[in-house]
CSV table of C-alpha atoms in Angstrom, one decimal:
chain,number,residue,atom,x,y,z
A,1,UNK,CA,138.3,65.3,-15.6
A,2,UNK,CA,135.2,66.3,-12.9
A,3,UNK,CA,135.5,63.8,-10.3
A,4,UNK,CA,132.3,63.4,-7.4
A,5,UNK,CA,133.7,64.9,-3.9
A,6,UNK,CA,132.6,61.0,-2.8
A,7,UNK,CA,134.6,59.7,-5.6
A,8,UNK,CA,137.8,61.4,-4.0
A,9,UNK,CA,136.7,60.2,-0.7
A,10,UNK,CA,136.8,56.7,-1.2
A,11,UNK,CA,140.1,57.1,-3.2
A,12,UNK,CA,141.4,58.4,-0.1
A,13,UNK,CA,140.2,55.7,2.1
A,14,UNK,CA,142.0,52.9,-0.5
A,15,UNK,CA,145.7,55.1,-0.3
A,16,UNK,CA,145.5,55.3,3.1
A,17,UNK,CA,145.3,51.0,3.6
A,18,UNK,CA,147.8,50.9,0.5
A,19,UNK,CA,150.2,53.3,3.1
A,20,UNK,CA,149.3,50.7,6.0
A,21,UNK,CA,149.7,47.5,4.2
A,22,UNK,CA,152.9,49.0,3.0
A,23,UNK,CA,154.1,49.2,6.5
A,24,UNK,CA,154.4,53.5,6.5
A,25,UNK,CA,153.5,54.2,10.4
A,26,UNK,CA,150.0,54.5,10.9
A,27,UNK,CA,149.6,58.4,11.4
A,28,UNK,CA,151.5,59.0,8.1
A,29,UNK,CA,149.1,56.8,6.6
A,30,UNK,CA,146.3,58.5,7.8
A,31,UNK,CA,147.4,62.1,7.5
A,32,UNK,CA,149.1,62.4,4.6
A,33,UNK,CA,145.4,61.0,2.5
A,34,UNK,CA,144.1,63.9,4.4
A,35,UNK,CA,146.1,66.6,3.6
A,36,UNK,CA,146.6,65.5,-0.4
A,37,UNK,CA,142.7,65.5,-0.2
A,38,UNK,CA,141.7,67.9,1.2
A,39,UNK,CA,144.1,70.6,-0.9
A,40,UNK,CA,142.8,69.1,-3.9
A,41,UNK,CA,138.9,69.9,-2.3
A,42,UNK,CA,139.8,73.0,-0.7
A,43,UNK,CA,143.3,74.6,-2.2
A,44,UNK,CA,146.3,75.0,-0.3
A,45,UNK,CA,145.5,78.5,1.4
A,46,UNK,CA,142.1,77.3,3.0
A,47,UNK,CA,143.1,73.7,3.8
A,48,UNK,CA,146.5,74.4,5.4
A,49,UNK,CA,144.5,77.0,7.7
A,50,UNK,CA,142.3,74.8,8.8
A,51,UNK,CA,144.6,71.9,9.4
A,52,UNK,CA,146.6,74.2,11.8
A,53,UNK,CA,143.7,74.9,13.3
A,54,UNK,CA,142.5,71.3,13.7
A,55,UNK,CA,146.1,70.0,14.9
A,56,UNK,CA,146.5,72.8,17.5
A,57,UNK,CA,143.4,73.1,19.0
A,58,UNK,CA,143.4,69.0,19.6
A,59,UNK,CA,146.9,68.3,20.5
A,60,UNK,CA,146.7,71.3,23.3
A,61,UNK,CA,143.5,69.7,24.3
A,62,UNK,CA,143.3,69.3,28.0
A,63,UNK,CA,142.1,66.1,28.1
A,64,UNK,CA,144.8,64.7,26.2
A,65,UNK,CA,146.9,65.1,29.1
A,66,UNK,CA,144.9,62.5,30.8
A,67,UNK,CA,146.6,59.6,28.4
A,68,UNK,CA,150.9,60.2,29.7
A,69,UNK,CA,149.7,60.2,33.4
A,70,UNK,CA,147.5,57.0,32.9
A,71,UNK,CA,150.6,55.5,30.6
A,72,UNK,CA,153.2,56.6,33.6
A,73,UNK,CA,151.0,55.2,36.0
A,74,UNK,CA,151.4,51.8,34.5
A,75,UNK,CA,155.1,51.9,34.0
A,76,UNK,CA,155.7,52.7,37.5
A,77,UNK,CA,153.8,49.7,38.9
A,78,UNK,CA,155.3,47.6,36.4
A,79,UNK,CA,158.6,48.5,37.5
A,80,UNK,CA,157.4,48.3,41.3
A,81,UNK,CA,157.6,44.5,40.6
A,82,UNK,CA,153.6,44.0,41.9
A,83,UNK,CA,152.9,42.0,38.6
A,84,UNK,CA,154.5,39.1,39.7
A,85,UNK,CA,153.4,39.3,43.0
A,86,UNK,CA,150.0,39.1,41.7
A,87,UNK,CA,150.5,35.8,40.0
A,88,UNK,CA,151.9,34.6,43.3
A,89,UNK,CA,148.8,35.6,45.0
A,90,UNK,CA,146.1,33.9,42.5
A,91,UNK,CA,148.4,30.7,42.5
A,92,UNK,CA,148.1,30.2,46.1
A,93,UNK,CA,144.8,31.1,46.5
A,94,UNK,CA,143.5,28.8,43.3
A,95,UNK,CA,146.7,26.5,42.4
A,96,UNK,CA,145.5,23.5,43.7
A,97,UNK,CA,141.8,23.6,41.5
A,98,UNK,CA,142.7,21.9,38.0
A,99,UNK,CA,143.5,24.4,35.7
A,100,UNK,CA,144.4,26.7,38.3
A,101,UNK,CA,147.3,28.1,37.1
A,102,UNK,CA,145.5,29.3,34.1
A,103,UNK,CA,142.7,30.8,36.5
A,104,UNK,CA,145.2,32.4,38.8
A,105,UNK,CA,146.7,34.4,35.1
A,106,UNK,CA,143.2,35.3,34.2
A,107,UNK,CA,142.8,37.2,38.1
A,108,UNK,CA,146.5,38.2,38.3
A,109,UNK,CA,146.0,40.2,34.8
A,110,UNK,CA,142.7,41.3,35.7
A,111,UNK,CA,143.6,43.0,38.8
A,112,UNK,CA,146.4,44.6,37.1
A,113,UNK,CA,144.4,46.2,34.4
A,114,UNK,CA,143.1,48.0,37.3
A,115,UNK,CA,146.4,50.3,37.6
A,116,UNK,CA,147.8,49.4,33.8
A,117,UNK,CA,145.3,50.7,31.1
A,118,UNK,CA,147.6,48.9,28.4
A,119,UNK,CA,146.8,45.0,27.4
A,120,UNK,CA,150.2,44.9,26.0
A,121,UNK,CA,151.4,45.7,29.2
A,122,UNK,CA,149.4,43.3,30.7
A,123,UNK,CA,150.3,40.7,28.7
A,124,UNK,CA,153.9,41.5,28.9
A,125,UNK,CA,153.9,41.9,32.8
A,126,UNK,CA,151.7,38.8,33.7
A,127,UNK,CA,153.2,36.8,30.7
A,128,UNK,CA,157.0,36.5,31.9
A,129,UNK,CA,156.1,34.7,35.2
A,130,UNK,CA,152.7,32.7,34.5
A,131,UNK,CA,153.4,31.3,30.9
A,132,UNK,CA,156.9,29.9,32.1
A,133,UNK,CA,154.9,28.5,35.7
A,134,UNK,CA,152.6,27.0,33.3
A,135,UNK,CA,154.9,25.2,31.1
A,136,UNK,CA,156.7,23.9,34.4
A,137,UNK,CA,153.8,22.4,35.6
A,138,UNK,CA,153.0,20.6,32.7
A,139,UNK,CA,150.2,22.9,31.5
A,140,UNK,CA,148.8,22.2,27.6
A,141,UNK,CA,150.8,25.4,25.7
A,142,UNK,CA,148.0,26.3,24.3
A,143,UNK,CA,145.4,27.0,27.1
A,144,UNK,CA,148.9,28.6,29.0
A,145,UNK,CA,149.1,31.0,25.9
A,146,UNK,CA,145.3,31.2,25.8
A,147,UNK,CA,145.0,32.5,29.3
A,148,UNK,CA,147.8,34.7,29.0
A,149,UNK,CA,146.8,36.3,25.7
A,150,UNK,CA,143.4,36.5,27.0
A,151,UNK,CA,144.0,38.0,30.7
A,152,UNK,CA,146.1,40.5,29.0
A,153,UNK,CA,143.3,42.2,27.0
A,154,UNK,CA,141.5,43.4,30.2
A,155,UNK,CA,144.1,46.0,30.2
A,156,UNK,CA,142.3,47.9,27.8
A,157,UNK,CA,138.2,47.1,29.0
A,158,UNK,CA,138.9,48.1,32.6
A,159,UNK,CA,139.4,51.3,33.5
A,160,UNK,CA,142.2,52.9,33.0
A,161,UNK,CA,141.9,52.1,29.5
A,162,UNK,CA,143.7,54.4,26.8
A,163,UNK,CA,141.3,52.9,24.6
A,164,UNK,CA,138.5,54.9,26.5
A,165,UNK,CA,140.2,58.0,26.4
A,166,UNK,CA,140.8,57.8,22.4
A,167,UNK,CA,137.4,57.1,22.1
A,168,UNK,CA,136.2,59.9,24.1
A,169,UNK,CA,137.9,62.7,22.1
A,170,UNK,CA,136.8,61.0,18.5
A,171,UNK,CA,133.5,61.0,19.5
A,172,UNK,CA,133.2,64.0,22.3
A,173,UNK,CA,131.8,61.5,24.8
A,174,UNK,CA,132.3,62.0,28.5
A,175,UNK,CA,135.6,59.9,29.1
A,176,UNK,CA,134.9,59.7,33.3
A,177,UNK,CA,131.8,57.8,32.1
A,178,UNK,CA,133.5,55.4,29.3
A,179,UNK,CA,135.9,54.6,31.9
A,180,UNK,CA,133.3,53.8,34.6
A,181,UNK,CA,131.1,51.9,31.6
A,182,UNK,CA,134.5,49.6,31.6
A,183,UNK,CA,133.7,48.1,35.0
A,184,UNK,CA,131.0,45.9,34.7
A,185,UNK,CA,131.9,44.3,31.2
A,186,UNK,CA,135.5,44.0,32.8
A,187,UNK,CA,134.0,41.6,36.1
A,188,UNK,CA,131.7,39.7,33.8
A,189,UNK,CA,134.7,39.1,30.9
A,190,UNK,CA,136.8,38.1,33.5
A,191,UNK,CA,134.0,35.5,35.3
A,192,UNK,CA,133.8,34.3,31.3
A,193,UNK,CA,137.7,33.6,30.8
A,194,UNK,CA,137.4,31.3,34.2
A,195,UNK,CA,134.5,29.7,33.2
A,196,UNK,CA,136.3,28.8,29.7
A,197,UNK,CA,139.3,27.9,31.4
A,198,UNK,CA,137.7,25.3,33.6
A,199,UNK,CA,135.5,23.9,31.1
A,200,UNK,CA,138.7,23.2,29.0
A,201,UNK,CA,139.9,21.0,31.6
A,202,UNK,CA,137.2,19.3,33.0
A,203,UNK,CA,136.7,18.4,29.0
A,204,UNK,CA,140.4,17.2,29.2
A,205,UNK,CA,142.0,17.2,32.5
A,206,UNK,CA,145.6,16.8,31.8
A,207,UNK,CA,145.7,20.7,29.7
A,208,UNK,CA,145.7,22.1,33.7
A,209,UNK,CA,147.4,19.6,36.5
A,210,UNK,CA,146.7,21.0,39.9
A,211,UNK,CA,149.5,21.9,42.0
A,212,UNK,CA,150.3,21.7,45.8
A,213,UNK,CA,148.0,23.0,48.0
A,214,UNK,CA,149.2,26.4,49.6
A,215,UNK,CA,148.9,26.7,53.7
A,216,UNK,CA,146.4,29.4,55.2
A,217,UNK,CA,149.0,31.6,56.0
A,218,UNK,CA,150.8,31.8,52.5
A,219,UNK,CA,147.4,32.6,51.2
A,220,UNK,CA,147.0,35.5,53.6
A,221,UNK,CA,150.4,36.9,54.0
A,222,UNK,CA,150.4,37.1,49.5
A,223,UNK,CA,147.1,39.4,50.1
A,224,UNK,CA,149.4,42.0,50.7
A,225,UNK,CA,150.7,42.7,47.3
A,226,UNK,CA,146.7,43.4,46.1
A,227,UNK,CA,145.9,45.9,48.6
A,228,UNK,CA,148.4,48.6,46.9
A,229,UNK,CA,146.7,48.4,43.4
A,230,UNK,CA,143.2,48.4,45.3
A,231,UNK,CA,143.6,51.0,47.0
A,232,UNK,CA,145.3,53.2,44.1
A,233,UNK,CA,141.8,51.9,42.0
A,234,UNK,CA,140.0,53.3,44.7
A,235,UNK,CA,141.3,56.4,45.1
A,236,UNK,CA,141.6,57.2,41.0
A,237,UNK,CA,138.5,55.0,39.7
A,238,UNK,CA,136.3,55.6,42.7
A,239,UNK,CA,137.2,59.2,43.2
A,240,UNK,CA,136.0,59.9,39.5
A,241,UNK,CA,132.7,57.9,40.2
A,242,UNK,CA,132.0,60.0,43.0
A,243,UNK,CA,132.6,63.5,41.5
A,244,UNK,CA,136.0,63.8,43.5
A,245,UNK,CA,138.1,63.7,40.5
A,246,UNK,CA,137.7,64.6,36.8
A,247,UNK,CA,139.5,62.3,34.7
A,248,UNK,CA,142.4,64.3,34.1
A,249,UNK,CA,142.6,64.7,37.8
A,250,UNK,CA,142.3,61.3,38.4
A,251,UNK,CA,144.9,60.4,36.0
A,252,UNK,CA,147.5,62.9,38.0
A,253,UNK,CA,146.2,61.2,41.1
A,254,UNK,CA,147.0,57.5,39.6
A,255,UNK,CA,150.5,59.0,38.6
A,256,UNK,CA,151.2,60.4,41.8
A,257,UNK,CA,149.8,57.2,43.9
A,258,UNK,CA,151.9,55.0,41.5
A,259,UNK,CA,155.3,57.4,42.4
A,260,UNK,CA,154.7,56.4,46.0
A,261,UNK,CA,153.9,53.0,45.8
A,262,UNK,CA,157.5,52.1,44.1
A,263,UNK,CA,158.9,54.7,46.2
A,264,UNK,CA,157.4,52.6,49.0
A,265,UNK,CA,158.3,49.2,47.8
A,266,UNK,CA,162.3,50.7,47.2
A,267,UNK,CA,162.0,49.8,43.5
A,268,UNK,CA,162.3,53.8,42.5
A,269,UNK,CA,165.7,53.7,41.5
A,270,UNK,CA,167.1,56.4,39.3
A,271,UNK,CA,167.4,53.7,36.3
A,272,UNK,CA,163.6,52.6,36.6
A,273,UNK,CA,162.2,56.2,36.6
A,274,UNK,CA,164.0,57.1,33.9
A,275,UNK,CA,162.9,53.6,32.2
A,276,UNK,CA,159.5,54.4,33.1
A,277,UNK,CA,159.6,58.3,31.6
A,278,UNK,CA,161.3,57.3,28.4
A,279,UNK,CA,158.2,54.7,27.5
A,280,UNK,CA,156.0,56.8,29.0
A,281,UNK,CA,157.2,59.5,26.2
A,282,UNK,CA,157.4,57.0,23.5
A,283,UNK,CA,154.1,55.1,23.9
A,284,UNK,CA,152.4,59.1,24.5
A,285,UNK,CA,154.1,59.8,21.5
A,286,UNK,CA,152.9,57.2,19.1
A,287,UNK,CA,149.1,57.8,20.9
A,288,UNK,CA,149.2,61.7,19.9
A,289,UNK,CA,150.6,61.3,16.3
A,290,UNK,CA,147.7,58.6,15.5
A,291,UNK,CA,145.3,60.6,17.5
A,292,UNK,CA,146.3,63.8,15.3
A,293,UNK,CA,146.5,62.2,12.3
A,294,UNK,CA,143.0,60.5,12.5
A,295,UNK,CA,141.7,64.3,13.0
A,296,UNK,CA,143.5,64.8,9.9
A,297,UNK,CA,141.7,62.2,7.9
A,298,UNK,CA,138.6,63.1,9.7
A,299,UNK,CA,138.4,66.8,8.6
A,300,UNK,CA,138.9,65.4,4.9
A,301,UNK,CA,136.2,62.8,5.4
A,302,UNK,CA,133.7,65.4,6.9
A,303,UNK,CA,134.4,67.8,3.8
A,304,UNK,CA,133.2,64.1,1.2
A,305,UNK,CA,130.7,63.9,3.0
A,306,UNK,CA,131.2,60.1,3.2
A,307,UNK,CA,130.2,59.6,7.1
A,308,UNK,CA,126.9,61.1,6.5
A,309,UNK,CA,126.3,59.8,3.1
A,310,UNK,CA,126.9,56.2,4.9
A,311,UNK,CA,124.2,56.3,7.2
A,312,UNK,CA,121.8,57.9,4.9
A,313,UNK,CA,122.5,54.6,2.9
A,314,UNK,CA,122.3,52.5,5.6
A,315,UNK,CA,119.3,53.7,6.9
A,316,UNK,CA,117.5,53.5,3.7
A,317,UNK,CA,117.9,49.8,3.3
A,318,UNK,CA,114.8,49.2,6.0
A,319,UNK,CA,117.3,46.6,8.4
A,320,UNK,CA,116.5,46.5,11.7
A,321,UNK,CA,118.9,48.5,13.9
A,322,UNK,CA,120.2,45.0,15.5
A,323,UNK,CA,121.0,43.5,12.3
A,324,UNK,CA,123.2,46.6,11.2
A,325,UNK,CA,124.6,46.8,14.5
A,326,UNK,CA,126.0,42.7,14.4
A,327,UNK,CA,127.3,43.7,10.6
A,328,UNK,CA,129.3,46.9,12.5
A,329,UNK,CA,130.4,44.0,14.7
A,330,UNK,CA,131.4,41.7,11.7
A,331,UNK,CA,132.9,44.4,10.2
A,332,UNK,CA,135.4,44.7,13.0
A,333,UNK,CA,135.9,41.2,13.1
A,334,UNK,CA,137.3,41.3,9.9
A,335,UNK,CA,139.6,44.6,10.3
A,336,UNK,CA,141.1,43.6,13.8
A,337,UNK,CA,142.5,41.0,12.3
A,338,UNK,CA,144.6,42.2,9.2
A,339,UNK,CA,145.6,46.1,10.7
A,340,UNK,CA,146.4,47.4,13.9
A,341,UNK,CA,143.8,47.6,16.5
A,342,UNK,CA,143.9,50.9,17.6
A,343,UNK,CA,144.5,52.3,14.5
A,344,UNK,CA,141.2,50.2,13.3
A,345,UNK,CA,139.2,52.9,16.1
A,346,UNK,CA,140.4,56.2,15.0
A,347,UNK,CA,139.9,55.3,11.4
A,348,UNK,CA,136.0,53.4,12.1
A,349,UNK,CA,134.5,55.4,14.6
A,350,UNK,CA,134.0,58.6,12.8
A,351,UNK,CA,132.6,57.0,10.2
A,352,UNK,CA,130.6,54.7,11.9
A,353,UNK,CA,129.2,57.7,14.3
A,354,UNK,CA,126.3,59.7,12.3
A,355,UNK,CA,125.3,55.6,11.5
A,356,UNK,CA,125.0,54.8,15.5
A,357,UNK,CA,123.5,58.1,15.9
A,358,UNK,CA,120.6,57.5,13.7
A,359,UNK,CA,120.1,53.9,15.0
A,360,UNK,CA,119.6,55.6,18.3
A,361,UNK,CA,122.4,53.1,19.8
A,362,UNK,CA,124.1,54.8,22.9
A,363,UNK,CA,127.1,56.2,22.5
A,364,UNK,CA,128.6,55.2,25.6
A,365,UNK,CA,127.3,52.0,24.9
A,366,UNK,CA,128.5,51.9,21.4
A,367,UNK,CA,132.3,52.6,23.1
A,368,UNK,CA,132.5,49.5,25.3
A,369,UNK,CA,131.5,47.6,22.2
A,370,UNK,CA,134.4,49.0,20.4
A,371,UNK,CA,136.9,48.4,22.9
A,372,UNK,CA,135.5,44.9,23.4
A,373,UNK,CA,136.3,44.4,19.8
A,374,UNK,CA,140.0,45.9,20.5
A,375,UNK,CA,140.1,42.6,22.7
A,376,UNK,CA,139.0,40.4,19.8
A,377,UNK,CA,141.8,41.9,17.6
A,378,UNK,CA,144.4,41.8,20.0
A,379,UNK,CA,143.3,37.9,19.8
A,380,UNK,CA,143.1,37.3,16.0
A,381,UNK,CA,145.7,36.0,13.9
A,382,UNK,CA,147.5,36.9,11.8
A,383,UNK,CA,147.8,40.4,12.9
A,384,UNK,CA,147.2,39.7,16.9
A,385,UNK,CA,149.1,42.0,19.1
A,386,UNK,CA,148.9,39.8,21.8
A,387,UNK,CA,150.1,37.1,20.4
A,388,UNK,CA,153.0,38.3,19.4
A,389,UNK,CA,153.7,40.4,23.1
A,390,UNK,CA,153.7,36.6,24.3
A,391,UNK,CA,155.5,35.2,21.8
A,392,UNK,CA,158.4,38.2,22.6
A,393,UNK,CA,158.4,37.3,26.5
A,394,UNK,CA,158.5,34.1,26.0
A,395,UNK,CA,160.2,32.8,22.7
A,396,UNK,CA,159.7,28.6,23.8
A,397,UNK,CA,155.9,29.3,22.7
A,398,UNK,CA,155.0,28.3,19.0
A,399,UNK,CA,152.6,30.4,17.4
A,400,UNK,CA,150.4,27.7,16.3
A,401,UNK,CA,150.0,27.0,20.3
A,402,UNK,CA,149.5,30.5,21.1
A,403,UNK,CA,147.0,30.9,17.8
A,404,UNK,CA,144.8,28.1,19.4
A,405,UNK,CA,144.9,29.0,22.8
A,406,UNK,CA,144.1,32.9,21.7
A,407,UNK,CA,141.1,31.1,19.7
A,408,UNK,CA,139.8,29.2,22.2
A,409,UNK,CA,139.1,32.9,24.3
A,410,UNK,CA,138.0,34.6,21.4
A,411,UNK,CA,134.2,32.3,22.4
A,412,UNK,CA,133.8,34.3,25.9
A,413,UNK,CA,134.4,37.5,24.0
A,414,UNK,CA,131.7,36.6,21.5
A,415,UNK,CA,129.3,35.4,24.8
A,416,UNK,CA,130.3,39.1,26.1
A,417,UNK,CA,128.7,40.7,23.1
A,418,UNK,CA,125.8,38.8,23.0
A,419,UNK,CA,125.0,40.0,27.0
A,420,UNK,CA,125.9,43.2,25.6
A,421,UNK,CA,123.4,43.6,23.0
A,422,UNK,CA,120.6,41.7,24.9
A,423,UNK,CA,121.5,43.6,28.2
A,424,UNK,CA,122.7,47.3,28.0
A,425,UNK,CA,122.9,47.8,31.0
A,426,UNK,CA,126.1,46.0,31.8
A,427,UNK,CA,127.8,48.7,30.2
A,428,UNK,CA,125.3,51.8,31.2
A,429,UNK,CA,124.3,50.9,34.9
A,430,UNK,CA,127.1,52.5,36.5
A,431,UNK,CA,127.5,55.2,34.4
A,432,UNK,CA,123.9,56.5,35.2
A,433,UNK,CA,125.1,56.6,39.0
A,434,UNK,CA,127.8,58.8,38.8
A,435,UNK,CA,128.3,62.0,40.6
């Protein structure tokens, strides 16, 4: 039986969500289609050569190295004990505005994306102390969730993000300039969680009580735990936006910077830098096997010619560039919120990309959408990564609470997008600076 190279394609794409949905870890589920496919295209000689090819040449990519130093970065402030230190310094600054609390998780998480690159652990770090504050002072459980959730997703918009990186080598896009393209949408998401936050509470004021009033000098003297992430953001983020660094440099830099900083603060004992080495190796572990296996899938895809044959569809249906750009959008939507949301980019975006290309959409552009939509998924039940990270850290939580609250922020997400779309250069401005 003669079936079409397209034909074998799409059965490819349908056994590799039967794999997902049957719970087989996501690069399985992606390679394995790949390989079965593309022996049956190619025979065993030609494909196998070309898979070694494609799996060496990408996992000894220098640029990969850029995602364990970012990843080891984060676990060494988290274990530096600056997360909740952050909280601290939000909740005297803003405790006593209604809803404060809430605001001071939204900053706290948002300054700590600066030196974490993970929402997860954001959400996990930030999560412990604020959720628990919250619940003591009588907060509504689902705005506390809500902000939590929420705040944690900057982890992955502002630079470092992982997501970035990932991005970068799927599409061959400069990853200094994804990062830097991070900023702006990271500020303005952040100024949009707030504004949600107190508009929930002037709407009803008893979901955020104020709290007592901090003096002057608490304020001041809880400064000091910001100035270390700061300045390592400075060094790493600014030293790439000025040409010091590239970002694999930078990364090191971030490591290093991070080493010192727990080193300085006396938290680098033996058990926390092994702690912080062994996730570093497991969560770069799990990063490279999807990152491989979506080449995998890739190569197969390339040889249907499915990628191509999609945006010669969509091109000929005469929409306006806008209006297939808002169903991409839609489309995401609906896969961040029944599969994993990183494993929704590596499977997506090389299909997606001859489409964008031909739209004449940015690709730089196109990336801070994606990872904006990584945000939305990590919100969305039932499959909501954040959710559940909350849920872990703090068991007391229902789901249903944490479901509304994660909602309720899904709106300044959606606002995002729309400034997005109507104003470019939110996400290209600072990119078209750099050194």
């Amino acid at each position: 039986m003669n079936i079409s190279v397209e034909s074998v394609g799409l059965i490819g794409l349908a056994c590799m969500f039967v794999l997902m949905f049957a719970r087989v870890p996501i690069a399985v589920a992606m390679a394995l289609p790949g390989i079965v496919g593309a022996w049956y295209l190619r025979g065993w000689e030609p494909m196998s050569t070309v898979l070694d090819t494609v799996v060496w040449s990408h996992s000894a990519h220098y640029t990969l190295s850029t995602i364990p130093m970012f990843v080891l970065m984060s676990e060494l402030i988290f274990v530096s004990g600056i997360s909740s230190e952050l909280f601290d310094v939000f909740r005297n600054w803003l405790g006593a505005l209604k809803g404060g609390l809430a605001l001071a998780t939204v900053g706290a998480s948002a300054i700590f994306a600066a030196a974490s690159g993970s929402s997860v652990a954001s959400t996990a770090a930030i999560g412990i102390v604020a959720s628990q504050e919250m619940r003591r002072a009588g907060y509504s459980d689902a705005l506390g969730s809500g902000a939590v959730v929420a705040g944690g997703t900057l982890g992955i918009l502002i630079p470092p993000s992982t997501a970035f990186i990932i991005y970068g080598m799927l599409t061959e896009e400069s990853i200094g300039r994804l990062l830097i393209a991070g900023i702006l949408p990271g500020i303005v998401l952040t100024l949009l969680y707030m504004v949600t936050v107190y508009t929930v509470v002037v709407i009803r004021p008893s979901a955020g009580p104020a709290m007592t009033r901090a003096s002057w000098r608490a304020r001041f003297v809880a400064l000091r735990s910001i100035l270390w992430i700061a300045v390592l953001f400075i060094v790493v983020i600014g030293g790439m936006y000025v040409g010091l660094f590239s970002p694999t440099e930078a990364a090191a830099v971030g490591a290093v910077g991070a080493f010192l900083v727990a080193l300085v603060r006396r938290r680098l004992t033996r058990a926390n830098l092994l702690l912080s080495l062994g996730n570093t190796a497991k969560v770069t572990a799990f990063l490279f096997a999807i990152i491989l296996g979506a080449f995998i899938l890739n190569y197969f895809l390339a040889i249907t010619r499915l990628p191509a044959n999609l945006a010669e569809f969509i091109g000929g249906l005469g929409w306006t560039p806008l209006a297939i750009m808002l169903l991409i959008l839609l489309l995401y939507l609906v896969l961040g919120a029944i599969m994993d949301a990183m494993a929704m980019v590596v499977i997506t975006v090389p299909i997606l990309l001859p489409t964008v290309k031909a739209l004449g959409f940015d690709l730089i552009w196109f990336g801070v959408m994606v990872v904006v939509m990584i945000e939305m998924a990590l919100l969305s039940p039932p499959v909501g990564m954040g959710c559940f990270v909350l849920k872990g850290v703090n068991p007391r939580l229902s789901m249903g609470d944490i479901y509304r609250g994660a909602l309720l922020f899904m709106l300044p997400i959606c606002a995002l997008l729309a400034l997005l779309l109507a104003f470019p250069d939110i996400a290209l401005w600072m990119p078209r600076l750099m050194q």
